[in-house]
Coordinates of C-alpha atoms in Angstrom, one line a residue:
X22 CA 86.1 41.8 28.5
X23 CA 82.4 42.3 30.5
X24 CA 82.5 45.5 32.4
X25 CA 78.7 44.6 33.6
X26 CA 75.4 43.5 32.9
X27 CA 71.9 44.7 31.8
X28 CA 69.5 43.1 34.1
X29 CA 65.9 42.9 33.0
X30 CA 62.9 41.3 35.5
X31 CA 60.2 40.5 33.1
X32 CA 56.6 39.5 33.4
X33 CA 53.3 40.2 32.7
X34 CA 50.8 42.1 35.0
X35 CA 51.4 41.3 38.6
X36 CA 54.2 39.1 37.5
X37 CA 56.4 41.1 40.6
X38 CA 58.7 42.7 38.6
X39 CA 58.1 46.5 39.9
X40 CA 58.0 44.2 43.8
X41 CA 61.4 42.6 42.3
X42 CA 62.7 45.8 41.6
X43 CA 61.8 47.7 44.4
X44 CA 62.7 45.3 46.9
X45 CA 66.9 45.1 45.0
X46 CA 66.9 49.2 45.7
X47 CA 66.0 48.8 49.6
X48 CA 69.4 46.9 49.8
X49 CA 71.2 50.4 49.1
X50 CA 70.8 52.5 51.8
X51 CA 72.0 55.2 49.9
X52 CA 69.9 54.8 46.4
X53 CA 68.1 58.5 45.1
X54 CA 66.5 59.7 41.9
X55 CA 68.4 61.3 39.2
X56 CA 67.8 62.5 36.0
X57 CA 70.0 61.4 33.6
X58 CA 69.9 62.7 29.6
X59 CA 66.5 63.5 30.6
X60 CA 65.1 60.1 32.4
X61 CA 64.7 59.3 35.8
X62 CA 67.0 56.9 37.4
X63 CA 67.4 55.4 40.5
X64 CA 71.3 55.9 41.5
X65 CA 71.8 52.8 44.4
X66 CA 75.1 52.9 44.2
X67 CA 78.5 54.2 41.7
X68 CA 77.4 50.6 40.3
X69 CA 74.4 50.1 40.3
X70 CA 72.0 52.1 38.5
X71 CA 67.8 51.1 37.9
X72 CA 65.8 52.6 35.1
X73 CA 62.9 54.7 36.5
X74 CA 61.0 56.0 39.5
X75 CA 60.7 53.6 42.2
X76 CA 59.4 56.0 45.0
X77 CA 55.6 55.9 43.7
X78 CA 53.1 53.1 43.5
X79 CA 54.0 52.5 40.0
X80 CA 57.6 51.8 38.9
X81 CA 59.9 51.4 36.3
X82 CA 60.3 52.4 32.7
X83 CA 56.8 52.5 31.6
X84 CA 56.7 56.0 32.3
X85 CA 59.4 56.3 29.7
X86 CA 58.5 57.9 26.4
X87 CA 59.5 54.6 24.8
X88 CA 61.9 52.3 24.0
X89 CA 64.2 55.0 22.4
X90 CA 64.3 56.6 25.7
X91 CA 65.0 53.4 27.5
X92 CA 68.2 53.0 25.1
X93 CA 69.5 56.2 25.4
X94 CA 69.4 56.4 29.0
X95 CA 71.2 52.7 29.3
X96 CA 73.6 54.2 26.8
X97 CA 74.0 57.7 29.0
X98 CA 74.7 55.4 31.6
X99 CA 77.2 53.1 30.2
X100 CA 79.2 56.4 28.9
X101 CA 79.1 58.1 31.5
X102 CA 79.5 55.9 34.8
X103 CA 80.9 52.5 33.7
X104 CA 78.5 50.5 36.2
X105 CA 78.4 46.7 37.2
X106 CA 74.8 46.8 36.7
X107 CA 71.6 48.4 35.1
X108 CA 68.4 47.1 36.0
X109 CA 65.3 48.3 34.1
X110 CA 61.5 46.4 33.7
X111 CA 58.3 47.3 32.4
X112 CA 55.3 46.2 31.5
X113 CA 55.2 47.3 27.9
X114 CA 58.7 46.1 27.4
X115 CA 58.1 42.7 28.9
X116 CA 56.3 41.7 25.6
X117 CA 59.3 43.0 23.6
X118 CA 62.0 40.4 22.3
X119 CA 63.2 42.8 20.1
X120 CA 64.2 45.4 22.6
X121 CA 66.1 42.6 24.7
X122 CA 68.2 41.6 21.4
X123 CA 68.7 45.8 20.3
X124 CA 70.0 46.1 23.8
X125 CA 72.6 43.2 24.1
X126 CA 73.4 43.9 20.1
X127 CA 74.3 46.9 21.0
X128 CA 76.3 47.3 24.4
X129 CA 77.7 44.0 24.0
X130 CA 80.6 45.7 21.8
X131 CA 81.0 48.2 25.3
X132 CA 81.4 45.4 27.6
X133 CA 77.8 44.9 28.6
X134 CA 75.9 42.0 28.2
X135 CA 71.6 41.6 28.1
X136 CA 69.7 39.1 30.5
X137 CA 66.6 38.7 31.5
X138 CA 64.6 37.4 34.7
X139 CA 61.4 35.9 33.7
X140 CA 58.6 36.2 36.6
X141 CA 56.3 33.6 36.1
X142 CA 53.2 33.5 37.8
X143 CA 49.8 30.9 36.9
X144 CA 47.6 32.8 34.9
X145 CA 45.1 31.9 37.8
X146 CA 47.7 33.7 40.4
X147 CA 47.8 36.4 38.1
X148 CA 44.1 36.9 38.5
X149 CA 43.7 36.6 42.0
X150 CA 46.8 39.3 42.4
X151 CA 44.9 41.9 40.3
X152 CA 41.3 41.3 41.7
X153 CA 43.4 42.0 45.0
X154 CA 45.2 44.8 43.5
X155 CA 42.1 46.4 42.0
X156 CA 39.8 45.7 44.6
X157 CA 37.3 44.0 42.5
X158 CA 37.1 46.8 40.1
X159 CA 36.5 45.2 36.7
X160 CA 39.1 45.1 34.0
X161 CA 39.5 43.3 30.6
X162 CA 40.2 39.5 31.1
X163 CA 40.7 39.3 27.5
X164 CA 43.7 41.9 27.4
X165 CA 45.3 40.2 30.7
X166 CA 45.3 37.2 29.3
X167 CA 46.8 38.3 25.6
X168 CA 49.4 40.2 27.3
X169 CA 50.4 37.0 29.4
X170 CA 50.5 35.2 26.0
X171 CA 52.8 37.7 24.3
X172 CA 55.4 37.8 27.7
X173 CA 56.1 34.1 27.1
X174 CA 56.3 34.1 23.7
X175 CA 58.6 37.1 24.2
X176 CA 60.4 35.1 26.8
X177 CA 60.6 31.9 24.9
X178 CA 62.4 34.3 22.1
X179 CA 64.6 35.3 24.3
X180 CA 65.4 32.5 25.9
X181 CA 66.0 30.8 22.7
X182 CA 68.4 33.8 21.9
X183 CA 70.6 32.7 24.9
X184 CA 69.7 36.2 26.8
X185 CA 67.8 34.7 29.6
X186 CA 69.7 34.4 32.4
X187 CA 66.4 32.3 34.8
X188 CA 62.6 31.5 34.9
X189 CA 61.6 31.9 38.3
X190 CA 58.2 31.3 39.6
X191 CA 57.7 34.3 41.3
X192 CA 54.6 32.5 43.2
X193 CA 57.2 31.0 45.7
X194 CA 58.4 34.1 46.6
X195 CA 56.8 36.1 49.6
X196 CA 57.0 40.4 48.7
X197 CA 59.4 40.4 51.2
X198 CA 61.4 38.2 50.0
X199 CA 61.4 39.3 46.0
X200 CA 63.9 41.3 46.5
X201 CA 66.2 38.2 47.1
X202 CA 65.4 37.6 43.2
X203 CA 67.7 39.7 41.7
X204 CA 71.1 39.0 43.8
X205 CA 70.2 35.6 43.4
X206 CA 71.4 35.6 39.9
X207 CA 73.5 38.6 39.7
X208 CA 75.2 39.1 43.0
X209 CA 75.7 43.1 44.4
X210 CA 78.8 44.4 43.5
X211 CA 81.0 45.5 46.0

């Protein structure tokens, strides 16, 4: 029997998946950091937990020590709470299948099942986001665009695996309104 779901926005640079995120913990008024077997998490609710710090500019779990860290805190959370739902993104995980399949291999036995949200975005949006973003301060086009190559293979991987739950083309969505992403798919528990 599913007690809940792992939730996983993923993308590429400027993708929105930190926007996504962010925008899903406005909807609980009461959401806080805590640490949890040694992480930060955002608490929104006794059922809803999200991986990472979410009241800086930067979000998420790239701030985690790695992908170790990101299992042992789902897994500190699972044990300890029993939640609906764990979101967690990052940008280095984004071009990890193997992390999605680890994670559902593993808490699938404990009720809790992996999918992921693909953000996609043009490569050309992409760009234009991050000139925004950057204010014209130069950066490696070369390394964007390799890293936008290895989130859809990663996504095409995961897709294939039956663990992605949507592809959404996150240039449709306004920032106000990516928040509206993740209920979309996985509604808030009550």
């Amino acid at each position: 029997m599913m007690k809940g779901i792992i939730i996983n926005p993923r993308g590429c640079n400027a993708s929105g998946k930190t926007t996504a995120t962010r925008e899903y913990i406005k909807k609980f008024p009461e959401a806080h950091l805590e640490q949890i077997n040694g992480a930060w998490v955002t608490k929104c609710s006794d059922k809803v937990y999200v991986l990472g710090r979410y009241d800086k500019k930067n979000g998420g779990c790239d701030g985690y020590s790695g992908r170790d860290q990101v299992i042992q805190t789902i897994k500190a959370i699972i044990d300890g709470y029993s939640p609906s739902v764990i979101v967690y993104e990052g940008m280095l995980y984004s071009t990890s299948a193997k992390l999605a399949k680890d994670i559902d291999r593993m808490f699938r036995p404990k009720g809790y099942e992996y999918q992921g949200i693909y953000l996609y975005r043009k490569f050309s949006s992409i760009i234009r986001l991050l000139e925004a973003r950057n204010g014209g301060a130069d950066y490696n086009i070369a390394s964007i665009y390799n890293t936008y190559r290895a989130n859809e293979n990663a996504f095409k991987a995961i897709e294939k695996a039956g663990l992605c739950i949507a592809k959404v083309d996150a240039d449709w969505y306004p920032i106000e309104q990516m928040g509206e992403i993740i209920p979309l798919f996985i509604p808030l528990p009550d």
